[in-house]
Coordinates of C-alpha atoms and ligand atoms in Angstrom, one line a residue:
X1 CA 0.0 -42.1 -105.5
X2 CA -0.2 -44.5 -102.7
X3 CA 3.6 -45.0 -102.8
X4 CA 4.2 -41.3 -102.5
X5 CA 2.0 -41.1 -99.5
X6 CA 3.8 -43.9 -97.9
X7 CA 7.2 -42.5 -98.6
X8 CA 6.2 -39.1 -97.2
X9 CA 4.9 -40.8 -94.1
X10 CA 8.1 -42.5 -93.5
X11 CA 10.2 -39.5 -94.2
X12 CA 8.1 -37.4 -91.9
X13 CA 8.5 -39.8 -89.1
X14 CA 12.2 -40.2 -89.7
X15 CA 12.6 -36.4 -89.7
X16 CA 10.8 -35.8 -86.6
X17 CA 12.0 -38.7 -84.6
X18 CA 15.7 -38.4 -85.4
X19 CA 15.8 -34.6 -85.7
X20 CA 17.2 -34.8 -89.2
X21 CA 16.1 -36.0 -92.6
X22 CA 17.6 -39.2 -93.9
X23 CA 17.1 -42.8 -94.4
X24 CA 18.2 -44.0 -91.0
X25 CA 14.8 -45.6 -90.3
X26 CA 13.4 -45.7 -93.8
X27 CA 11.0 -48.6 -94.4
X28 CA 11.4 -51.1 -97.2
X29 CA 9.5 -50.1 -100.4
X30 CA 6.0 -51.4 -100.5
X31 CA 4.9 -53.2 -103.6
X32 CA 1.9 -51.0 -104.2
X33 CA 2.0 -51.1 -108.0
X34 CA 0.8 -54.7 -108.0
X35 CA -1.8 -54.1 -105.4
X36 CA -0.2 -57.0 -103.5
X37 CA 0.9 -56.5 -99.9
X38 CA 4.4 -55.4 -100.0
X39 CA 7.0 -55.7 -97.2
X40 CA 5.8 -54.7 -93.8
X41 CA 6.1 -51.2 -92.6
X42 CA 9.1 -50.5 -90.4
X43 CA 7.9 -49.0 -87.2
X44 CA 9.4 -45.6 -86.4
X45 CA 11.4 -45.7 -83.2
X46 CA 9.5 -45.0 -80.0
X47 CA 10.2 -41.6 -78.6
X48 CA 8.1 -40.9 -75.5
X49 CA 8.6 -37.1 -75.4
X50 CA 8.9 -34.6 -78.2
X51 CA 9.2 -30.8 -78.1
X52 CA 8.5 -28.4 -80.9
X53 CA 6.0 -26.5 -82.9
X54 CA 3.3 -26.6 -85.5
X55 CA 1.3 -29.6 -84.2
X56 CA 1.9 -32.7 -82.2
X57 CA 0.7 -36.3 -81.8
X58 CA 1.0 -38.7 -78.8
X59 CA -0.3 -42.2 -78.9
X60 CA 0.8 -45.6 -77.4
X61 CA 2.0 -46.7 -80.8
X62 CA 4.8 -45.3 -83.1
X63 CA 3.0 -46.3 -86.3
X64 CA -0.2 -44.6 -85.3
X65 CA 1.7 -41.5 -84.2
X66 CA 3.6 -41.4 -87.5
X67 CA 0.3 -41.6 -89.4
X68 CA -1.2 -38.8 -87.4
X69 CA 1.9 -36.7 -87.8
X70 CA 1.9 -37.2 -91.6
X71 CA -1.7 -36.0 -91.7
X72 CA -0.7 -32.8 -89.8
X73 CA 2.3 -32.3 -92.1
X74 CA 0.2 -32.5 -95.2
X75 CA -2.1 -29.7 -93.8
X76 CA -4.8 -31.8 -92.1
X77 CA -6.1 -30.6 -88.8
X78 CA -6.1 -32.2 -85.4
X79 CA -9.4 -34.0 -86.1
X80 CA -8.2 -35.4 -89.4
X81 CA -5.0 -36.6 -87.7
X82 CA -6.9 -38.1 -84.7
X83 CA -9.2 -40.1 -87.0
X84 CA -6.3 -41.4 -89.1
X85 CA -4.3 -42.3 -86.0
X86 CA -7.3 -44.0 -84.3
X87 CA -7.9 -46.0 -87.4
X88 CA -4.3 -47.1 -87.3
X89 CA -4.6 -48.1 -83.7
X90 CA -7.5 -50.3 -84.8
X91 CA -4.8 -52.3 -86.7
X92 CA -1.8 -52.1 -84.4
X93 CA -3.7 -51.9 -81.0
X94 CA -6.6 -54.2 -81.9
X95 CA -7.0 -55.5 -78.4
X96 CA -7.8 -52.1 -77.0
X97 CA -9.3 -50.1 -79.9
X98 CA -11.2 -50.6 -83.2
X99 CA -14.5 -50.2 -85.0
X100 CA -15.9 -53.0 -82.8
X101 CA -15.8 -50.6 -79.8
X102 CA -16.5 -47.1 -78.6
X103 CA -15.1 -44.1 -76.9
X104 CA -15.2 -40.4 -76.0
X105 CA -13.6 -37.5 -77.8
X106 CA -13.1 -33.9 -76.5
X107 CA -12.4 -31.3 -79.1
X108 CA -11.2 -27.7 -78.7
X109 CA -12.1 -25.6 -81.7
X110 CA -9.6 -22.8 -81.7
X111 CA -11.3 -20.7 -84.3
X112 CA -14.5 -20.5 -82.3
X113 CA -12.8 -21.0 -78.9
X114 CA -15.3 -23.6 -78.0
X115 CA -15.1 -27.1 -76.5
X116 CA -17.2 -29.9 -77.9
X117 CA -17.5 -33.6 -77.1
X118 CA -18.5 -36.8 -78.8
X119 CA -20.1 -39.6 -76.8
X120 CA -19.4 -42.6 -79.0
X121 CA -20.1 -45.0 -76.2
X122 CA -21.5 -48.4 -77.1
X123 CA -25.3 -48.7 -76.5
X124 CA -27.1 -51.8 -75.2
X125 CA -29.8 -53.4 -77.4
X126 CA -33.4 -52.1 -77.2
X127 CA -34.4 -55.4 -75.5
X128 CA -31.8 -55.2 -72.7
X129 CA -33.2 -55.6 -69.2
X130 CA -31.7 -54.8 -65.8
X131 CA -31.2 -58.5 -65.2
X132 CA -29.3 -59.3 -68.4
X133 CA -26.2 -60.4 -66.4
X134 CA -28.2 -62.5 -63.9
X135 CA -28.4 -66.2 -64.7
X136 CA -32.0 -67.1 -64.7
X137 CA -31.0 -70.7 -63.7
X138 CA -29.9 -69.6 -60.2
X139 CA -30.6 -65.9 -59.8
X140 CA -26.9 -65.2 -59.4
X141 CA -24.8 -62.7 -61.4
X142 CA -22.7 -64.4 -64.1
X143 CA -19.0 -64.6 -63.4
X144 CA -17.3 -61.7 -65.2
X145 CA -15.6 -63.9 -67.7
X146 CA -18.8 -65.7 -68.5
X147 CA -20.5 -62.4 -69.2
X148 CA -17.5 -61.1 -71.1
X149 CA -17.0 -63.9 -73.6
X150 CA -20.5 -63.9 -74.9
X151 CA -22.9 -62.1 -77.2
X152 CA -24.6 -60.5 -74.2
X153 CA -21.7 -58.2 -73.5
X154 CA -21.6 -56.5 -76.9
X155 CA -23.0 -53.0 -77.2
X156 CA -23.6 -51.2 -80.6
X157 CA -20.1 -50.1 -81.5
X158 CA -19.8 -46.3 -81.6
X159 CA -16.2 -45.8 -82.9
X160 CA -16.9 -45.6 -86.6
X161 CA -19.8 -43.2 -85.9
X162 CA -17.5 -41.1 -83.7
X163 CA -14.9 -40.8 -86.6
X164 CA -17.7 -40.0 -89.0
X165 CA -19.2 -37.3 -86.7
X166 CA -15.8 -35.7 -86.0
X167 CA -15.0 -35.8 -89.7
X168 CA -18.3 -34.3 -90.7
X169 CA -18.3 -31.5 -88.2
X170 CA -14.7 -30.5 -88.0
X171 CA -12.6 -32.5 -90.5
X172 CA -11.0 -31.2 -93.7
X173 CA -10.3 -34.5 -95.4
X174 CA -12.7 -37.3 -96.5
X175 CA -13.1 -40.1 -94.1
X176 CA -12.1 -42.5 -96.8
X177 CA -8.7 -40.8 -97.3
X178 CA -8.1 -40.9 -93.5
X179 CA -8.7 -44.6 -93.5
X180 CA -6.1 -45.2 -96.2
X181 CA -2.9 -45.2 -94.1
X182 CA -4.5 -47.6 -91.6
X183 CA -5.6 -49.8 -94.6
X184 CA -2.0 -49.8 -95.8
X185 CA -0.7 -50.9 -92.4
X186 CA -3.3 -53.7 -92.2
X187 CA -2.4 -54.8 -95.7
X188 CA 1.4 -54.6 -95.5
X189 CA 1.7 -55.6 -91.8
X190 CA 3.7 -54.4 -88.9
X191 CA 6.2 -56.0 -86.6
X192 CA 4.8 -57.7 -83.5
X193 CA 6.2 -56.4 -80.3
X194 CA 6.3 -57.9 -76.8
X195 CA 3.1 -56.1 -75.7
X196 CA 1.1 -57.3 -78.6
X197 CA 2.3 -60.8 -78.1
X198 CA 1.6 -60.7 -74.4
X199 CA -1.9 -59.4 -74.9
X200 CA -2.6 -62.4 -77.1
X201 CA -1.0 -64.8 -74.6
X202 CA -3.2 -63.4 -71.9
X203 CA -6.3 -64.1 -74.0
X204 CA -5.2 -67.3 -75.6
X205 CA -7.9 -69.5 -73.9
X206 CA -10.7 -67.2 -75.0
X207 CA -9.3 -66.5 -78.5
X208 CA -8.9 -70.2 -79.0
X209 CA -12.6 -70.7 -79.0
X210 CA -13.3 -68.8 -82.2
X211 CA -11.8 -69.8 -85.6
X212 CA -11.6 -66.2 -86.9
X213 CA -9.8 -65.0 -83.8
X214 CA -7.5 -67.9 -83.8
X215 CA -6.6 -67.5 -87.5
X216 CA -5.7 -63.9 -87.0
X217 CA -4.0 -64.0 -83.6
X218 CA -2.9 -67.6 -82.8
X219 CA -1.2 -68.6 -86.1
X220 CA 0.0 -72.2 -85.7
X221 CA -1.8 -72.4 -82.3
X222 CA 0.4 -69.9 -80.5
X223 CA 0.8 -66.1 -80.3
X224 CA 3.0 -64.7 -83.1
X225 CA 6.7 -64.3 -82.4
X226 CA 8.0 -60.9 -81.5
X227 CA 9.4 -59.4 -84.7
X228 CA 7.1 -61.4 -86.9
X229 CA 4.9 -59.5 -89.4
X230 CA 1.2 -59.2 -88.5
X231 CA -1.2 -58.5 -91.3
X232 CA -4.9 -58.1 -91.3
X233 CA -6.3 -58.3 -94.9
X234 CA -9.9 -58.7 -93.7
X235 CA -9.7 -55.4 -91.8
X236 CA -8.0 -53.7 -94.7
X237 CA -11.0 -54.9 -96.9
X238 CA -13.5 -53.6 -94.3
X239 CA -11.8 -50.2 -94.1
X240 CA -11.8 -50.1 -97.9
X241 CA -15.5 -50.9 -98.0
X242 CA -16.2 -48.1 -95.5
X243 CA -14.0 -45.7 -97.5
X244 CA -15.9 -46.5 -100.7
X245 CA -19.5 -46.7 -99.4
X246 CA -19.6 -44.9 -96.2
X247 CA -20.5 -45.8 -92.7
X248 CA -23.9 -47.3 -93.7
X249 CA -22.1 -50.5 -94.7
X250 CA -21.5 -50.8 -90.9
X251 CA -24.7 -49.4 -89.4
X252 CA -27.2 -50.5 -92.0
X253 CA -25.3 -52.9 -94.3
X254 CA -23.3 -56.1 -94.7
X255 CA -20.6 -55.4 -92.0
X256 CA -23.4 -54.7 -89.5
X257 CA -25.2 -57.8 -90.5
X258 CA -22.0 -59.8 -89.7
X259 CA -21.7 -58.1 -86.3
X260 CA -25.3 -59.0 -85.5
X261 CA -24.9 -62.6 -86.7
X262 CA -21.7 -62.9 -84.5
X263 CA -23.5 -61.6 -81.5
X264 CA -26.7 -63.7 -82.0
X265 CA -24.8 -66.8 -82.9
X266 CA -21.3 -66.7 -81.4
X267 CA -19.1 -68.5 -83.9
X268 CA -17.7 -71.0 -81.5
X269 CA -15.2 -73.3 -83.1
X270 CA -16.2 -76.9 -83.7
X271 CA -12.7 -77.8 -82.6
X272 CA -11.6 -75.2 -80.1
X273 CA -8.1 -74.8 -79.0
X274 CA -8.1 -75.4 -75.3
X275 CA -11.0 -75.3 -73.0
X276 CA -13.2 -72.5 -71.9
X277 CA -14.8 -72.9 -68.5
X278 CA -18.2 -71.3 -69.4
X279 CA -20.9 -71.7 -71.9
X280 CA -20.7 -69.0 -74.6
X281 CA -24.1 -67.4 -74.7
X282 CA -25.7 -65.4 -77.5
X283 CA -26.8 -61.8 -77.3
X284 CA -29.8 -60.0 -78.7
X285 CA -28.3 -57.1 -80.7
X286 CA -30.3 -56.5 -83.9
X287 CA -29.9 -54.5 -87.1
X288 CA -32.5 -52.1 -85.7
X289 CA -30.1 -51.3 -82.8
X290 CA -27.3 -50.6 -85.2
X291 CA -29.4 -48.5 -87.5
X292 CA -30.8 -46.5 -84.5
X293 CA -27.3 -45.8 -83.0
X294 CA -26.4 -42.1 -82.8
X295 CA -23.4 -40.4 -81.2
X296 CA -24.3 -37.7 -78.8
X297 CA -22.7 -34.3 -78.2
X298 CA -23.2 -33.6 -74.5
X299 CA -21.8 -30.3 -73.1
X300 CA -18.4 -31.0 -71.5
X301 CA -18.1 -31.0 -67.7
X302 CA -16.4 -27.9 -66.5
X303 CA -14.6 -27.1 -63.2
X304 CA -12.0 -24.6 -61.9
X305 CA -8.7 -25.5 -60.4
X306 CA -6.4 -22.8 -59.1
X307 CA -7.6 -20.4 -61.8
X308 CA -7.4 -23.0 -64.6
X309 CA -10.6 -24.3 -66.3
X310 CA -10.8 -28.1 -66.6
X311 CA -13.1 -29.6 -69.4
X312 CA -13.9 -33.2 -69.3
X313 CA -16.4 -35.8 -70.5
X314 CA -20.0 -35.9 -69.1
X315 CA -22.2 -39.0 -68.8
X316 CA -22.2 -41.8 -69.7
X317 CA -18.6 -41.2 -68.7
X318 CA -18.0 -40.5 -65.0
X319 CA -14.6 -39.2 -65.9
X320 CA -15.4 -35.5 -66.0
X321 CA -17.4 -35.4 -62.8
X322 CA -15.0 -37.6 -60.8
X323 CA -11.8 -35.8 -61.9
X324 CA -13.5 -32.4 -61.4
X325 CA -15.0 -33.3 -58.0
X326 CA -11.6 -34.6 -56.7
X327 CA -9.8 -31.4 -57.9
X328 CA -12.5 -29.3 -56.2
X329 CA -11.9 -31.3 -53.0
X330 CA -8.2 -30.8 -53.3
X331 CA -8.1 -27.1 -54.3
X332 CA -8.3 -25.6 -50.8
X333 CA -5.4 -27.8 -49.6
X334 CA -3.0 -26.1 -51.9
X335 CA -1.0 -29.3 -52.4
X336 CA 2.1 -27.6 -53.7
X337 CA 2.7 -26.1 -50.3
X338 CA 2.2 -29.3 -48.3
X339 CA 4.8 -31.9 -47.4
X340 CA 4.8 -34.5 -50.3
X341 CA 3.2 -37.2 -48.2
X342 CA 0.3 -35.0 -47.2
X343 CA -0.3 -34.2 -50.9
X344 CA -0.4 -37.9 -51.7
X345 CA -2.6 -38.6 -48.7
X346 CA -5.1 -36.0 -49.8
X347 CA -5.0 -37.1 -53.4
X348 CA -5.9 -40.6 -52.3
X349 CA -8.7 -39.5 -50.0
X350 CA -10.2 -37.1 -52.6
X351 CA -10.3 -39.8 -55.2
X352 CA -11.9 -42.2 -52.7
X353 CA -14.6 -39.6 -51.9
X354 CA -15.2 -38.8 -55.5
X355 CA -15.6 -42.5 -56.3
X356 CA -18.2 -42.9 -53.6
X357 CA -20.3 -40.2 -55.1
X358 CA -19.7 -41.3 -58.7
X359 CA -20.8 -44.8 -57.8
X360 CA -24.0 -43.5 -56.2
X361 CA -25.1 -40.9 -58.7
X362 CA -23.5 -41.2 -62.1
X363 CA -24.7 -43.3 -64.9
X364 CA -26.2 -42.9 -68.4
X365 CA -29.1 -40.4 -68.1
X366 CA -28.0 -38.8 -64.8
X367 CA -29.6 -35.3 -64.9
X368 CA -27.3 -32.4 -65.6
X369 CA -28.4 -30.8 -62.4
X370 CA -26.9 -33.7 -60.5
X371 CA -23.6 -33.5 -62.4
X372 CA -23.5 -29.8 -61.6
X373 CA -24.1 -30.5 -57.9
X374 CA -21.2 -33.0 -57.9
X375 CA -19.0 -30.3 -59.5
X376 CA -20.0 -27.5 -57.2
X377 CA -17.7 -26.0 -54.6
X378 CA -20.3 -26.4 -51.9
X379 CA -20.5 -30.1 -52.4
X380 CA -16.7 -30.4 -52.6
X381 CA -16.4 -28.5 -49.3
X382 CA -18.6 -31.0 -47.6
X383 CA -16.4 -33.8 -48.9
X384 CA -13.1 -32.0 -48.2
X385 CA -13.9 -31.5 -44.5
X386 CA -14.1 -35.2 -44.0
X387 CA -10.3 -35.5 -44.8
X388 CA -8.3 -35.9 -41.7
X389 CA -4.6 -35.0 -42.2
X390 CA -3.5 -37.5 -39.6
X391 CA -5.7 -40.5 -40.4
X392 CA -7.0 -42.2 -43.6
X393 CA -10.8 -42.6 -43.8
X394 CA -12.1 -46.1 -43.4
X395 CA -12.9 -47.4 -46.8
X396 CA -15.4 -47.7 -48.4
X397 CA -16.5 -44.2 -47.5
X398 CA -20.2 -43.4 -47.9
X399 CA -21.5 -41.1 -50.7
X400 CA -22.8 -37.7 -49.6
X401 CA -26.4 -36.6 -50.1
X402 CA -26.7 -34.2 -53.0
X403 CA -27.8 -31.6 -50.5
X404 CA -24.5 -31.9 -48.7
X405 CA -22.8 -28.9 -47.2
X406 CA -20.7 -28.7 -44.1
X407 CA -19.8 -32.2 -42.9
X408 CA -22.8 -34.5 -43.1
X409 CA -22.8 -38.3 -42.3
X410 CA -24.0 -40.1 -45.5
X411 CA -25.2 -43.5 -46.3
X412 CA -23.3 -46.7 -47.0
X413 CA -22.2 -47.5 -50.6
X414 CA -20.0 -50.2 -52.0
X415 CA -17.0 -50.1 -54.2
X416 CA -17.4 -50.8 -57.9
X417 CA -14.7 -52.0 -60.2
X418 CA -14.4 -52.1 -64.0
X419 CA -12.3 -53.4 -66.9
X420 CA -8.7 -53.1 -67.7
X421 CA -7.7 -51.6 -70.9
X422 CA -8.2 -49.1 -73.6
X423 CA -6.1 -46.6 -75.5
X424 CA -5.7 -42.9 -75.6
X425 CA -4.4 -40.3 -78.1
X426 CA -3.7 -36.6 -78.0
X427 CA -3.4 -34.4 -81.0
X428 CA -2.8 -30.6 -81.5
X429 CA -2.5 -28.8 -84.8
X430 CA -0.9 -25.6 -86.1
X431 CA -4.2 -23.7 -85.8
X432 CA -4.4 -24.5 -82.1
X433 CA -7.2 -27.1 -82.3
X434 CA -6.8 -30.0 -79.8
X435 CA -8.3 -33.5 -79.8
X436 CA -8.3 -35.7 -76.7
X437 CA -9.7 -39.1 -77.5
X438 CA -10.0 -42.3 -75.5
X439 CA -11.3 -45.4 -77.2
X440 CA -11.8 -48.9 -76.1
X441 CA -13.3 -52.3 -76.7
X442 CA -13.4 -52.7 -72.8
X443 CA -11.2 -55.6 -71.7
X444 CA -7.9 -56.1 -73.5
X445 CA -9.1 -58.4 -76.2
X446 CA -12.8 -57.3 -76.0
X447 CA -15.2 -60.2 -76.1
X448 CA -12.6 -62.3 -78.0
X449 CA -14.8 -62.6 -81.1
X450 CA -13.3 -61.4 -84.4
X451 CA -16.2 -60.8 -86.7
X452 CA -15.6 -63.5 -89.3
X453 CA -14.3 -62.1 -92.6
X454 CA -14.2 -58.5 -91.2
X455 CA -10.9 -58.5 -89.2
X456 CA -12.0 -56.7 -86.0
X457 CA -12.8 -57.7 -82.4
X458 CA -16.1 -57.0 -80.8
X459 CA -16.4 -55.1 -77.5
X460 CA -17.6 -56.4 -74.2
X461 CA -18.5 -52.9 -73.1
X462 CA -21.9 -53.9 -71.5
X463 CA -20.0 -55.5 -68.7
X464 CA -19.3 -52.0 -67.5
X465 CA -22.9 -52.0 -66.2
X466 CA -23.3 -53.2 -62.6
X467 CA -24.5 -56.8 -62.9
X468 CA -26.7 -56.4 -59.7
X469 CA -27.5 -53.3 -57.6
X470 CA -24.5 -51.9 -55.7
X471 CA -26.1 -49.1 -53.7
X472 CA -28.1 -50.9 -51.0
X473 CA -31.6 -49.4 -50.8
X474 CA -30.6 -46.4 -53.0
X475 CA -31.1 -46.6 -56.7
X476 CA -28.1 -47.8 -58.7
X477 CA -27.4 -45.4 -61.7
X478 CA -25.5 -48.0 -63.6
X479 CA -27.8 -50.9 -64.0
X480 CA -28.5 -52.2 -67.6
X481 CA -31.7 -51.0 -69.4
X482 CA -33.1 -50.8 -72.9
X483 CA -30.7 -48.8 -75.2
X484 CA -28.7 -47.6 -72.2
X485 CA -25.0 -46.9 -72.3
X486 CA -22.8 -48.3 -69.6
X487 CA -21.0 -45.9 -67.3
X488 CA -17.4 -45.3 -68.2
X489 CA -14.3 -43.9 -66.5
X490 CA -12.7 -42.6 -69.6
X491 CA -11.5 -39.1 -68.9
X492 CA -10.3 -37.2 -71.9
X493 CA -9.5 -33.8 -70.4
X494 CA -8.4 -30.4 -71.6
X495 CA -7.2 -27.8 -69.2
X496 CA -7.3 -24.1 -70.1
X497 CA -5.5 -21.1 -68.7
X498 CA -7.3 -17.8 -69.4
X499 CA -9.1 -19.4 -72.3
X500 CA -6.0 -20.9 -73.9
X501 CA -5.2 -24.7 -73.9
X502 CA -2.6 -25.5 -71.3
X503 CA -2.7 -29.2 -71.1
X504 CA -4.6 -32.1 -72.7
X505 CA -4.4 -35.6 -71.4
X506 CA -6.1 -39.0 -71.1
X507 CA -5.4 -42.6 -70.3
X508 CA -6.6 -46.2 -70.5
X509 CA -6.9 -48.3 -67.3
X510 CA -10.6 -49.0 -66.5
X511 CA -11.7 -47.2 -63.4
X512 CA -8.1 -46.2 -62.7
X513 CA -8.3 -43.9 -65.7
X514 CA -9.8 -41.3 -63.4
X515 CA -7.1 -41.5 -60.8
X516 CA -4.3 -41.6 -63.4
X517 CA -5.6 -38.4 -65.0
X518 CA -6.0 -36.8 -61.6
X519 CA -2.6 -37.9 -60.4
X520 CA -0.8 -36.6 -63.5
X521 CA -2.7 -33.3 -63.1
X522 CA -1.6 -33.0 -59.5
X523 CA 1.9 -34.0 -60.4
X524 CA 2.1 -31.4 -63.1
X525 CA 0.1 -28.5 -61.6
X526 CA 0.9 -28.8 -57.9
X527 CA 4.0 -30.9 -57.3
X528 CA 6.4 -29.2 -59.6
X529 CA 7.1 -32.0 -62.0
X530 CA 7.6 -31.4 -65.7
X531 CA 5.1 -33.1 -68.0
X532 CA 7.4 -36.0 -68.8
X533 CA 8.2 -36.5 -65.1
X534 CA 4.5 -36.3 -64.2
X535 CA 3.7 -39.0 -66.7
X536 CA 6.6 -41.2 -65.7
X537 CA 6.0 -40.9 -61.9
X538 CA 4.9 -44.0 -60.0
X539 CA 1.1 -44.4 -59.7
X540 CA -1.2 -45.3 -56.9
X541 CA -5.0 -45.5 -57.2
X542 CA -7.6 -45.2 -54.4
X543 CA -11.1 -45.9 -55.7
X544 CA -12.9 -46.2 -52.4
X545 CA -11.8 -49.8 -51.9
X546 CA -10.1 -50.9 -48.7
X547 CA -6.7 -51.2 -50.3
X548 CA -4.8 -48.7 -52.5
X549 CA -4.0 -50.2 -55.9
X550 CA -0.4 -49.2 -56.5
X551 CA 2.6 -49.8 -58.8
X552 CA 5.5 -51.3 -56.8
X553 CA 7.5 -48.1 -57.2
X554 CA 4.6 -46.1 -55.7
X555 CA 4.4 -48.4 -52.7
X556 CA 8.2 -48.3 -52.3
X557 CA 8.2 -44.5 -52.3
X558 CA 5.2 -43.8 -50.1
X559 CA 4.1 -47.1 -48.6
X560 CA 5.6 -46.7 -45.1
X561 CA 4.4 -43.2 -44.6
X562 CA 0.9 -43.9 -46.0
X563 CA 0.6 -47.0 -43.9
X564 CA 1.5 -44.8 -40.9
X565 CA -1.5 -42.6 -41.8
X566 CA -3.8 -45.6 -41.8
X567 CA -3.9 -46.4 -45.5
X568 CA -3.8 -50.0 -46.6
X569 CA -2.5 -51.4 -49.9
X570 CA -4.1 -54.1 -52.1
X571 CA -2.1 -56.3 -54.3
X572 CA 0.5 -54.4 -56.4
X573 CA -0.3 -53.6 -60.0
X574 CA 2.6 -54.0 -62.4
X575 CA 1.4 -50.8 -64.1
X576 CA -1.5 -48.4 -64.1
X577 CA -2.5 -46.5 -67.2
X578 CA -0.8 -45.7 -70.5
X579 CA -1.3 -41.9 -70.7
X580 CA -0.7 -39.5 -73.5
X581 CA -0.6 -35.7 -73.2
X582 CA 0.3 -32.5 -74.8
X583 CA 1.3 -29.3 -72.9
X584 CA 1.0 -25.9 -74.5
X585 CA 3.9 -23.7 -73.5
X586 CA 4.8 -20.1 -74.3
X587 CA 5.3 -19.0 -77.9
X588 CA 3.7 -22.0 -79.3
X589 CA 6.0 -24.6 -77.8
X590 CA 4.4 -28.0 -77.6
X591 CA 5.5 -30.8 -75.3
X592 CA 4.1 -34.1 -76.5
X593 CA 4.4 -36.9 -73.9
X594 CA 3.6 -40.6 -73.9
X595 CA 4.7 -43.3 -71.5
X596 CA 8.4 -44.0 -71.3
X597 CA 7.9 -47.6 -70.1
X598 CA 4.3 -48.6 -69.4
X599 CA 2.6 -50.7 -72.1
X600 CA 5.9 -51.1 -73.8
X601 CA 6.3 -47.3 -74.1
X602 CA 4.4 -44.9 -76.3
X603 CA 5.3 -42.5 -79.1
X604 CA 5.2 -38.7 -79.2
X605 CA 6.1 -36.5 -82.2
X606 CA 5.9 -32.9 -83.2
X607 CA 5.6 -31.3 -86.7
X608 CA 8.6 -29.0 -86.3
X609 CA 11.1 -30.2 -83.6
X610 CA 12.6 -27.6 -81.4
X611 CA 16.0 -26.7 -82.8
Ligands
LIG701 N1 -14.5 -49.9 -70.2 C1 -13.7 -49.0 -69.4 C2 -14.4 -47.6 -69.3 O1 -15.2 -47.3 -70.1 C3 -12.4 -48.7 -70.1 C4 -11.7 -49.9 -70.3 C5 -10.3 -49.7 -69.8 O2 -9.7 -48.7 -69.9 O3 -9.9 -50.7 -69.2 O4 -14.2 -47.0 -68.3

């Protein structure tokens, strides 16, 4: 039975990715009869763009995409495929995703023509105070890395609860069956690629402090070689336990107990590899925090852009309001009719203004009325009229009062930055359902602690709180508090045209998620690029800091002219984001797009390729 499933998965991937059936990329036969791990799964080739019908999947990883596609081909819906693909990312993208983390999912239910969300964000412990990240010894905020590699940074993971909630509400397969392909990948292993190796190398000092992390990711004291086979039998066993006994083994049972023990007593090695500059402090997460965790289902944010309706994620993510506000600011400019440099100028200014307001007003628990104000046309007008076509605004710009209309002054605010990495996936099925799902463990590598015996890394999501107040004398909406969820930038977004999905997209990248999603929307909807072009185009990100954060190619293309308008650039970023998207064309044509290059390139696939 398991062998048949595996063979079909490989065949499906081969068929879709090569355009014809055949053994060209067939994997070696796994030894499932003995129950022993067989040969590693051969990764399907990475194809960043696919065109076709009947359903589509785009993720950063070819194995996860193939797993999602197989679920669709066997009659599963978009939610089934998204859960199976996400569980696989927990194996193959463990430094960005997994059951030790959290995320946000936006779902379009085609039968009912409704949009739903799941807030599976990590929650702080009930005992968390606003000063958790302030060192009592000196009253100063901890260094970021000191806070990150600790028990203090770990929020109650929401990812498994997200999968269970999606599965319960909209799924058509058992959660256990959806964990099976990922379990198989964890058992049999997959080939290490350069991105996987580099992510370990970047974390080697932190990973070296914990035996369980070291055993898994620093075999022989160094990152695994590219092409070597990475297995994770502990994670396979954890998935099997969940499949057999349900999510209570995590939220009320032995897996949760191990999470809590790891947080309360960080398992620092008695003979660490290398030195770590900081003490590794415990946290106060308890079983009662895990047992009390619930996903939420906030109404999506909603805004209009040139006749399209844009749905996004509400608090505790700031993604929906920031993307929506920036689009509202840009709409009257009609970017498609401006010289390209003016379009870029306004895109950068609109995102700086939206970030100022997001930093001032948006956090867990922000009243819906405030979100609605931020998304109102009147508020956007007040912000848009600050944009001078000839001169960049001095950064940071101040947030506007919520009563803003016309061109008011405002009060000073300060820029806020966040973490670096995450992963995103986009799925559509033959019935027209769409899932846009961003999941994360916060930094690449999370808090560096693999839960001993369980095979997954813990998040450091609580470092997305502001460590100290950032808003001067005004209240900071993103300070820690009991049970509170840290503000996110994750921006799973679905755009509708007269009630039908037109485009779904999302990205990793910390706070630059917002600008990446915004920039790809602008590229596609205003600047005449195809979806693959919009995804591949160079990225720049202005988040209300003095300097634009830009990829070298963006700076090369626009730097001189933008500098002429008074913009300044911060240090180059090698890359921003790793977006995935699906576009819904006429007569059911789907364009599934992943990155051609960033993060080593992603993988898109469709159920029935265009002939
Ligand atoms: N923790 C970040 C957020 O929620 C995401 C991490 C990332 O993509 O780097 O916005």
